[in-house]
Short mmCIF file of C-alpha atoms and ligand atoms in Angstrom, two decimals:
data_model
loop_
_atom_site.label_atom_id
_atom_site.label_comp_id
_atom_site.label_asym_id
_atom_site.label_seq_id
_atom_site.Cartn_x
_atom_site.Cartn_y
_atom_site.Cartn_z
CA MET O 251 126.70 122.71 55.00
CA ALA O 252 128.89 119.75 55.75
CA LYS O 253 129.69 117.49 52.86
CA PHE O 254 127.48 114.57 53.94
CA ASP O 255 124.50 116.43 55.40
CA PHE O 256 122.48 115.24 52.44
CA ILE O 257 122.76 111.70 53.77
CA ASP O 258 121.47 112.63 57.22
CA GLN O 259 118.57 114.52 55.67
CA GLU O 260 117.61 111.73 53.35
CA MET O 261 117.89 109.06 56.06
CA ALA O 262 115.66 111.15 58.32
CA GLN O 263 113.13 111.44 55.49
CA LEU O 264 113.16 107.70 54.92
CA ARG O 265 112.48 107.11 58.64
CA GLU O 266 109.69 109.70 58.76
CA SER O 267 107.93 108.33 55.71
CA GLY O 268 108.13 104.74 56.96
CA LEU O 269 110.28 103.68 53.99
CA PHE O 270 113.43 102.98 55.99
CA ILE O 271 114.56 99.39 55.54
CA ASN O 272 115.38 97.50 58.74
CA LEU O 273 117.35 94.30 58.25
CA ARG O 274 116.41 91.25 60.24
CA THR O 275 119.20 88.77 61.03
CA MET O 276 118.82 85.10 60.08
CA ASP O 277 120.58 82.64 62.36
CA SER O 278 119.66 79.41 60.60
CA PRO O 279 119.48 78.05 57.04
CA ALA O 280 116.58 79.07 54.80
CA ASP O 281 113.85 76.56 55.66
CA GLY O 282 110.24 76.17 56.76
CA TRP O 283 111.12 77.37 60.26
CA MET O 284 113.98 79.78 60.86
CA VAL O 285 115.72 81.60 63.68
CA VAL O 286 115.17 85.29 62.95
CA ASP O 287 116.45 87.99 65.31
CA GLY O 288 116.91 85.27 67.90
CA GLN O 289 113.34 83.92 67.64
CA ARG O 290 112.25 80.64 66.05
CA VAL O 291 109.49 81.51 63.57
CA LEU O 292 107.44 79.93 60.80
CA ASN O 293 108.93 81.33 57.59
CA PHE O 294 106.80 82.71 54.73
CA CYS O 295 109.42 85.14 53.38
CA THR O 296 111.99 83.23 51.34
CA ASN O 297 111.78 82.23 47.66
CA ASN O 298 112.79 78.70 48.60
CA TYR O 299 109.78 77.23 46.77
CA LEU O 300 110.96 73.62 46.75
CA GLY O 301 113.12 73.66 49.87
CA LEU O 302 116.36 73.20 47.94
CA ALA O 303 118.29 75.97 49.76
CA ASN O 304 119.05 73.56 52.60
CA ASP O 305 118.81 70.26 50.68
CA ALA O 306 121.35 67.58 51.62
CA ARG O 307 121.98 66.66 47.95
CA LEU O 308 122.86 70.24 46.99
CA LYS O 309 125.07 70.66 50.05
CA ARG O 310 126.96 67.47 49.23
CA ALA O 311 127.44 68.58 45.61
CA ALA O 312 128.83 71.93 46.80
CA GLN O 313 131.19 70.26 49.28
CA GLU O 314 132.49 67.83 46.67
CA ALA O 315 133.00 70.69 44.21
CA ILE O 316 135.12 72.57 46.73
CA ASN O 317 137.35 69.51 47.13
CA ARG O 318 137.68 69.01 43.39
CA TRP O 319 137.73 72.65 42.14
CA GLY O 320 138.49 74.97 45.06
CA VAL O 321 136.33 77.87 46.12
CA GLY O 322 136.70 80.50 43.39
CA PRO O 323 137.43 80.62 39.65
CA ALA O 324 139.77 83.63 40.01
CA ALA O 325 138.86 84.94 36.56
CA VAL O 326 136.05 86.16 34.35
CA ARG O 327 134.45 83.60 32.07
CA SER O 328 136.11 85.02 28.93
CA ILE O 329 139.67 84.78 30.30
CA ALA O 330 140.26 81.75 32.53
CA GLY O 331 137.00 81.42 34.49
CA THR O 332 135.03 79.00 32.29
CA GLN O 333 135.25 75.71 34.15
CA ALA O 334 133.88 72.44 32.80
CA LEU O 335 131.17 72.75 35.49
CA HIS O 336 129.86 75.96 33.92
CA LEU O 337 129.53 74.38 30.48
CA GLN O 338 127.87 71.31 31.93
CA LEU O 339 125.35 73.50 33.75
CA GLU O 340 124.64 75.56 30.63
CA ARG O 341 123.91 72.41 28.62
CA ARG O 342 121.62 71.13 31.36
CA LEU O 343 119.78 74.46 31.70
CA ALA O 344 119.21 74.67 27.94
CA ALA O 345 117.75 71.15 27.95
CA PHE O 346 115.67 71.97 31.03
CA LYS O 347 114.17 74.99 29.27
CA GLY O 348 113.76 73.16 25.96
CA VAL O 349 115.97 75.57 23.98
CA GLU O 350 119.26 75.29 22.09
CA ASP O 351 121.62 77.14 24.38
CA ALA O 352 121.96 78.94 27.70
CA LEU O 353 124.36 81.35 29.31
CA PHE O 354 124.98 81.04 33.07
CA VAL O 355 125.75 84.32 34.87
CA GLN O 356 126.18 85.44 38.49
CA SER O 357 122.53 86.25 39.30
CA GLY O 358 119.12 86.88 37.83
CA PHE O 359 119.78 90.59 38.23
CA CYS O 360 122.96 90.20 36.16
CA ALA O 361 121.10 88.15 33.55
CA ASN O 362 118.93 91.16 32.71
CA GLN O 363 121.93 93.50 32.65
CA ALA O 364 123.61 90.97 30.34
CA ALA O 365 120.78 90.27 27.92
CA ILE O 366 118.86 93.51 27.45
CA PRO O 367 121.72 95.88 26.50
CA ALA O 368 123.11 93.18 24.19
CA LEU O 369 119.93 93.06 22.12
CA VAL O 370 118.75 96.67 22.06
CA GLY O 371 120.23 100.12 22.48
CA ARG O 372 121.28 103.05 20.40
CA ASP O 373 123.66 102.92 17.44
CA ARG O 374 126.64 105.12 18.30
CA GLU O 375 127.31 106.13 14.72
CA THR O 376 123.85 106.63 13.27
CA GLY O 377 122.09 107.54 16.53
CA GLN O 378 119.30 105.10 15.62
CA GLN O 379 117.46 103.91 18.70
CA ASP O 380 115.63 100.71 19.58
CA VAL O 381 112.48 100.46 21.66
CA ILE O 382 111.55 98.27 24.65
CA PHE O 383 107.90 97.52 25.45
CA SER O 384 107.79 96.83 29.19
CA ASP O 385 104.98 95.76 31.56
CA ARG O 386 104.28 98.48 34.15
CA LEU O 387 105.07 96.10 37.03
CA ASN O 388 108.27 94.56 35.65
CA HIS O 389 111.06 93.78 38.14
CA ALA O 390 113.72 96.38 39.04
CA SER O 391 116.44 94.39 37.28
CA ILE O 392 114.51 94.64 34.00
CA ILE O 393 113.97 98.37 34.51
CA ASP O 394 117.70 98.88 35.18
CA GLY O 395 118.77 96.67 32.27
CA ALA O 396 116.44 98.63 29.99
CA ARG O 397 117.83 101.98 31.19
CA LEU O 398 121.39 100.76 30.76
CA SER O 399 120.70 99.72 27.18
CA GLY O 400 120.00 103.26 25.97
CA ALA O 401 116.87 102.05 24.18
CA LYS O 402 113.61 104.01 24.50
CA VAL O 403 111.35 102.39 27.11
CA VAL O 404 107.60 102.43 26.52
CA VAL O 405 105.50 101.02 29.36
CA TYR O 406 102.23 99.17 28.76
CA GLU O 407 99.59 98.57 31.44
CA HIS O 408 100.05 95.54 33.63
CA CYS O 409 99.28 92.27 31.78
CA ASP O 410 97.17 94.28 29.31
CA VAL O 411 97.62 92.72 25.87
CA ALA O 412 95.49 95.33 24.09
CA ASP O 413 97.58 98.12 25.60
CA ALA O 414 100.78 96.31 24.61
CA GLU O 415 99.49 96.16 21.03
CA ARG O 416 98.53 99.83 21.13
CA VAL O 417 102.01 101.00 22.26
CA ILE O 418 103.70 98.73 19.72
CA ALA O 419 101.53 100.04 16.87
CA GLU O 420 102.10 103.66 17.93
CA ASN O 421 105.85 103.50 18.49
CA LEU O 422 107.56 100.70 16.59
CA GLY O 423 107.80 102.57 13.28
CA GLN O 424 110.01 105.29 14.75
CA PHE O 425 112.65 102.88 16.00
CA ARG O 426 115.18 100.44 14.58
CA ARG O 427 113.88 97.31 16.33
CA GLY O 428 111.62 96.42 19.25
CA LEU O 429 111.79 94.08 22.25
CA LEU O 430 108.83 93.16 24.46
CA ILE O 431 109.78 92.22 28.04
CA THR O 432 107.60 90.83 30.78
CA ASP O 433 107.98 89.13 34.14
CA GLY O 434 106.53 85.61 33.97
CA VAL O 435 105.09 85.60 37.50
CA PHE O 436 104.77 89.03 39.14
CA SER O 437 106.30 88.82 42.56
CA MET O 438 104.04 91.22 44.46
CA ASP O 439 100.65 89.89 43.33
CA GLY O 440 101.50 86.34 42.30
CA ASP O 441 99.71 86.76 38.96
CA VAL O 442 100.93 85.31 35.65
CA ALA O 443 101.67 87.17 32.39
CA PRO O 444 99.34 86.28 29.46
CA LEU O 445 102.41 85.08 27.59
CA ASP O 446 100.64 83.35 24.70
CA ARG O 447 98.69 86.47 23.72
CA LEU O 448 101.67 88.80 24.26
CA TYR O 449 103.71 86.49 22.03
CA GLU O 450 101.03 86.52 19.35
CA VAL O 451 100.99 90.35 19.25
CA ALA O 452 104.79 90.67 19.29
CA GLN O 453 105.10 88.07 16.54
CA ARG O 454 102.58 89.91 14.37
CA TYR O 455 104.66 93.11 14.57
CA GLY O 456 108.08 91.42 14.31
CA VAL O 457 109.02 92.43 17.87
CA MET O 458 111.55 90.31 19.81
CA THR O 459 110.23 88.67 23.00
CA MET O 460 111.82 88.18 26.43
CA VAL O 461 110.29 86.73 29.62
CA ASP O 462 111.88 86.84 33.07
CA ASP O 463 110.71 83.67 34.76
CA ALA O 464 112.41 84.13 38.15
CA HIS O 465 109.26 83.15 40.09
CA GLY O 466 107.97 80.66 37.51
CA GLU O 467 110.83 78.19 37.43
CA GLY O 468 110.23 75.29 39.78
CA VAL O 469 106.63 76.47 40.06
CA LEU O 470 104.75 76.68 36.71
CA GLY O 471 104.75 74.13 33.90
CA GLU O 472 105.50 71.14 36.18
CA GLY O 473 108.50 73.08 37.42
CA ARG O 474 109.92 73.98 34.02
CA GLY O 475 108.49 77.47 34.02
CA ILE O 476 106.03 79.70 32.22
CA VAL O 477 107.25 78.98 28.68
CA HIS O 478 106.64 75.28 29.24
CA GLN O 479 103.23 76.02 30.81
CA PHE O 480 102.13 77.88 27.66
CA GLY O 481 103.85 75.41 25.28
CA LEU O 482 105.95 78.23 23.80
CA GLN O 483 109.38 76.57 23.76
CA GLY O 484 111.32 77.84 20.75
CA CYS O 485 108.85 80.73 20.30
CA ILE O 486 109.89 83.17 23.07
CA ASP O 487 113.25 84.54 21.91
CA VAL O 488 114.96 84.97 25.29
CA GLU O 489 114.17 83.46 28.67
CA ILE O 490 115.74 84.96 31.77
CA GLY O 491 115.95 82.90 34.92
CA THR O 492 117.49 82.76 38.35
CA LEU O 493 119.13 79.93 40.26
CA SER O 494 118.47 81.75 43.54
CA LYS O 495 114.76 81.08 43.99
CA ALA O 496 113.30 77.60 43.39
CA PHE O 497 116.76 76.27 42.51
CA GLY O 498 117.84 77.28 46.02
CA VAL O 499 121.37 78.47 45.16
CA MET O 500 122.69 81.55 43.36
CA GLY O 501 123.11 82.49 39.71
CA GLY O 502 121.20 83.61 36.65
CA VAL O 503 120.52 82.25 33.19
CA VAL O 504 119.83 83.66 29.73
CA ALA O 505 118.33 80.96 27.50
CA GLY O 506 117.36 80.90 23.83
CA SER O 507 118.49 79.96 20.35
CA ARG O 508 122.18 79.21 19.67
CA GLN O 509 122.36 82.32 17.49
CA ILE O 510 121.14 84.66 20.22
CA ILE O 511 123.08 83.11 23.10
CA ASP O 512 126.33 83.02 21.08
CA TYR O 513 125.82 86.70 20.38
CA ILE O 514 125.11 87.56 24.03
CA ARG O 515 128.31 85.66 25.01
CA GLN O 516 130.23 88.17 22.88
CA LYS O 517 128.39 91.22 24.18
CA ALA O 518 127.24 90.79 27.78
CA ARG O 519 129.24 92.97 30.14
CA PRO O 520 128.46 91.13 33.43
CA PHE O 521 129.72 87.99 31.66
CA LEU O 522 132.82 89.65 30.22
CA PHE O 523 133.84 91.88 33.14
CA SER O 524 132.71 90.20 36.36
CA SER O 525 134.14 86.92 37.65
CA ALA O 526 132.54 83.56 37.03
CA THR O 527 130.26 81.85 39.54
CA THR O 528 132.05 79.76 42.18
CA PRO O 529 132.48 75.97 41.87
CA PRO O 530 130.31 75.12 44.91
CA ASP O 531 127.48 77.34 43.64
CA THR O 532 127.72 75.91 40.15
CA ALA O 533 127.80 72.31 41.36
CA ALA O 534 124.86 72.90 43.69
CA CYS O 535 122.93 74.36 40.74
CA LEU O 536 123.66 71.19 38.75
CA ALA O 537 122.27 69.09 41.60
CA ALA O 538 119.20 71.36 41.66
CA VAL O 539 118.60 70.78 37.94
CA ASP O 540 118.69 67.01 38.58
CA ILE O 541 115.98 67.39 41.21
CA LEU O 542 113.86 69.82 39.19
CA GLU O 543 113.99 67.55 36.14
CA SER O 544 112.58 64.69 38.17
CA GLY O 545 110.68 66.94 40.54
CA GLY O 546 106.95 66.52 39.89
CA GLU O 547 106.32 65.52 43.49
CA LEU O 548 107.91 68.58 45.13
CA VAL O 549 106.12 70.91 42.74
CA GLN O 550 102.81 69.20 43.52
CA ARG O 551 103.40 69.63 47.27
CA LEU O 552 104.14 73.32 46.72
CA TRP O 553 100.83 73.83 44.89
CA ASP O 554 98.89 71.74 47.43
CA ASN O 555 100.31 73.84 50.27
CA ALA O 556 99.55 77.10 48.48
CA ALA O 557 95.94 76.02 47.77
CA TYR O 558 95.45 74.94 51.38
CA PHE O 559 96.80 78.22 52.74
CA ARG O 560 94.85 80.37 50.27
CA ASP O 561 91.59 78.54 51.03
CA GLY O 562 92.27 78.89 54.74
CA LEU O 563 92.88 82.63 54.50
CA GLN O 564 89.79 83.15 52.36
CA ARG O 565 87.67 81.09 54.73
CA LEU O 566 88.82 83.38 57.56
CA GLY O 567 87.65 86.35 55.50
CA PHE O 568 90.96 87.71 54.20
CA ASP O 569 91.25 89.24 50.71
CA THR O 570 93.96 87.32 48.81
CA GLY O 571 94.01 89.51 45.69
CA HIS O 572 94.63 88.11 42.21
CA SER O 573 97.17 85.44 43.04
CA GLN O 574 97.39 82.48 40.62
CA THR O 575 100.58 81.04 42.13
CA PRO O 576 102.11 80.12 45.52
CA ILE O 577 102.76 83.85 46.10
CA ILE O 578 99.73 84.99 48.12
CA PRO O 579 99.15 88.66 48.96
CA VAL O 580 96.92 89.33 51.97
CA MET O 581 95.48 92.71 51.04
CA LEU O 582 95.29 95.17 53.95
CA GLY O 583 95.13 98.65 52.40
CA GLU O 584 97.35 101.19 54.10
CA ALA O 585 101.06 100.61 54.68
CA PRO O 586 101.10 101.32 58.46
CA LEU O 587 98.41 98.67 59.00
CA ALA O 588 100.38 96.13 56.94
CA LYS O 589 103.55 96.91 58.90
CA ALA O 590 101.80 96.59 62.26
CA PHE O 591 100.17 93.35 61.10
CA SER O 592 103.54 91.89 60.11
CA ARG O 593 105.05 92.93 63.45
CA ARG O 594 102.21 91.26 65.40
CA LEU O 595 102.51 88.10 63.28
CA PHE O 596 106.20 87.98 64.14
CA GLU O 597 105.38 88.21 67.85
CA GLU O 598 103.01 85.31 67.26
CA GLY O 599 105.88 83.32 65.69
CA VAL O 600 105.11 83.89 62.00
CA PHE O 601 107.54 85.63 59.64
CA ALA O 602 105.66 87.26 56.73
CA MET O 603 106.70 90.47 55.03
CA ALA O 604 104.66 93.68 54.82
CA ILE O 605 104.87 95.35 51.43
CA GLY O 606 103.71 98.92 50.85
CA PHE O 607 104.28 102.01 48.74
CA PRO O 608 106.46 102.50 46.69
CA THR O 609 106.89 98.78 45.99
CA VAL O 610 103.12 98.55 45.41
CA PRO O 611 100.66 101.43 44.80
CA ARG O 612 99.30 103.45 47.74
CA GLY O 613 96.27 101.81 49.32
CA LEU O 614 97.34 98.35 48.15
CA ALA O 615 99.67 97.48 51.03
CA ARG O 616 99.70 93.83 51.96
CA ILE O 617 101.35 90.96 53.74
CA ARG O 618 103.02 88.71 51.19
CA VAL O 619 102.99 85.00 51.93
CA MET O 620 105.54 82.90 50.04
CA ASN O 621 104.48 79.27 50.18
CA THR O 622 106.90 76.37 49.86
CA ALA O 623 106.95 72.60 49.56
CA VAL O 624 108.70 72.28 52.93
CA HIS O 625 105.82 73.28 55.17
CA THR O 626 103.71 70.52 56.70
CA ARG O 627 99.93 70.72 57.15
CA GLU O 628 100.56 71.34 60.88
CA ASP O 629 102.86 74.25 59.99
CA LEU O 630 100.19 75.77 57.77
CA ASP O 631 97.57 75.40 60.51
CA VAL O 632 99.92 77.19 62.92
CA GLY O 633 100.26 79.98 60.33
CA LEU O 634 96.50 80.25 59.75
CA ALA O 635 95.80 80.37 63.49
CA ALA O 636 98.24 83.29 63.86
CA PHE O 637 96.64 85.13 60.92
CA GLU O 638 93.24 84.59 62.53
CA ARG O 639 94.35 85.92 65.96
CA VAL O 640 96.07 88.99 64.54
CA GLY O 641 93.34 89.61 61.96
CA ARG O 642 90.59 89.65 64.63
CA GLU O 643 92.68 91.71 67.05
CA MET O 644 93.30 94.34 64.38
CA GLY O 645 89.75 94.34 63.05
CA VAL O 646 90.70 93.11 59.57
CA ILE O 647 88.38 90.08 59.69
C1 LIG P 924 114.27 87.89 41.99
C2 LIG P 924 114.19 88.37 40.61
C3 LIG P 924 115.36 88.69 39.91
C4 LIG P 924 116.71 88.70 40.57
O1 LIG P 924 117.25 87.41 40.68
P1 LIG P 924 118.55 87.23 41.56
O2 LIG P 924 119.07 85.91 41.14
O3 LIG P 924 118.12 87.28 43.00
O4 LIG P 924 119.48 88.34 41.22
C5 LIG P 924 115.24 89.07 38.59
N1 LIG P 924 114.04 89.14 37.99
C6 LIG P 924 112.89 88.85 38.64
C7 LIG P 924 111.60 88.94 37.91
C8 LIG P 924 112.93 88.47 39.98
O5 LIG P 924 111.80 88.18 40.62
#
């Protein structure tokens, strides 16, 4: 056998099983309408909740930062890469989240790789291990951060507080310390973690708590996220966030008490061994915080749009699952149907992603609609009309 036959075999398998990923090419900024593979389409695929990815104020901030600071920091944060901009952003993010301190890293993915292995793992000398209690549907970056830590991972059923308590009671005693981790908003169903009750259980057992609010920032709690929505500022030990969704830019954040964040600054490998975020990104993030801090109106428009679209879909007879947020799944069942539906929507000028196994369980394939504040009522009516045409044609409604 030739050395790389395994690649050909696996690629063929991916194609046969319908799991092969085809990349579409964007030829315009992320916005309500986009040019995708040469076609102008109504966009329901990006995480640009508040429309900041193409906002004039963020673009100006990035341009000015390039003039003042250049394009790259040319160092990791712990050597020569910590620019005044980074510290300014960290102070602003801490205030935004209502906590003492925050660490800005390169992405939300990095934030989990930074925070989880810093807090839990396995003691090299004694061999003592820690334990992570993780929601079954947590994001891949949490799963990878947990694996990297060397801690034991115990999964509890999705958003099931009683099951979380059961696994804590059964396992905690055999380990050095425990950490409960949950997504804030789950990105495939658009449902929200019962954070207050999870916190209550974790607190009772002395387990540390971490929430990854990538899809909650700019959306829940008047834009300040899930912790704000539940009034748990200063209670949840670590909050993970991303600057690449509602904030519209790029970057990640780990937020919490001064004690914890100071410690993570000493320990986090993506922070210590990968270069700092660029000046234009960092400056654009600062401009995004300004808008989010004053941003009640944009957040309201996002929720109004999501409610309008959800009502419209339901009135047409579609099943919109358990969504409690602007992420709306349109449940279709089998993956081939969802794929064909998405393809037909695209031909009708609507860009909405099909999601199937293994991202979601078999039989629960869907089209996922990401609502934003940038769509107008007319846009949403165009979208609903396309869903109606394709839905009737394919016998879904
Ligand atoms: C999107 C997402 C991330 C990754 O954030 P990036 O900034 O894109 O790396 C991490 N966690 C959750 C829960 C997410 O939804």
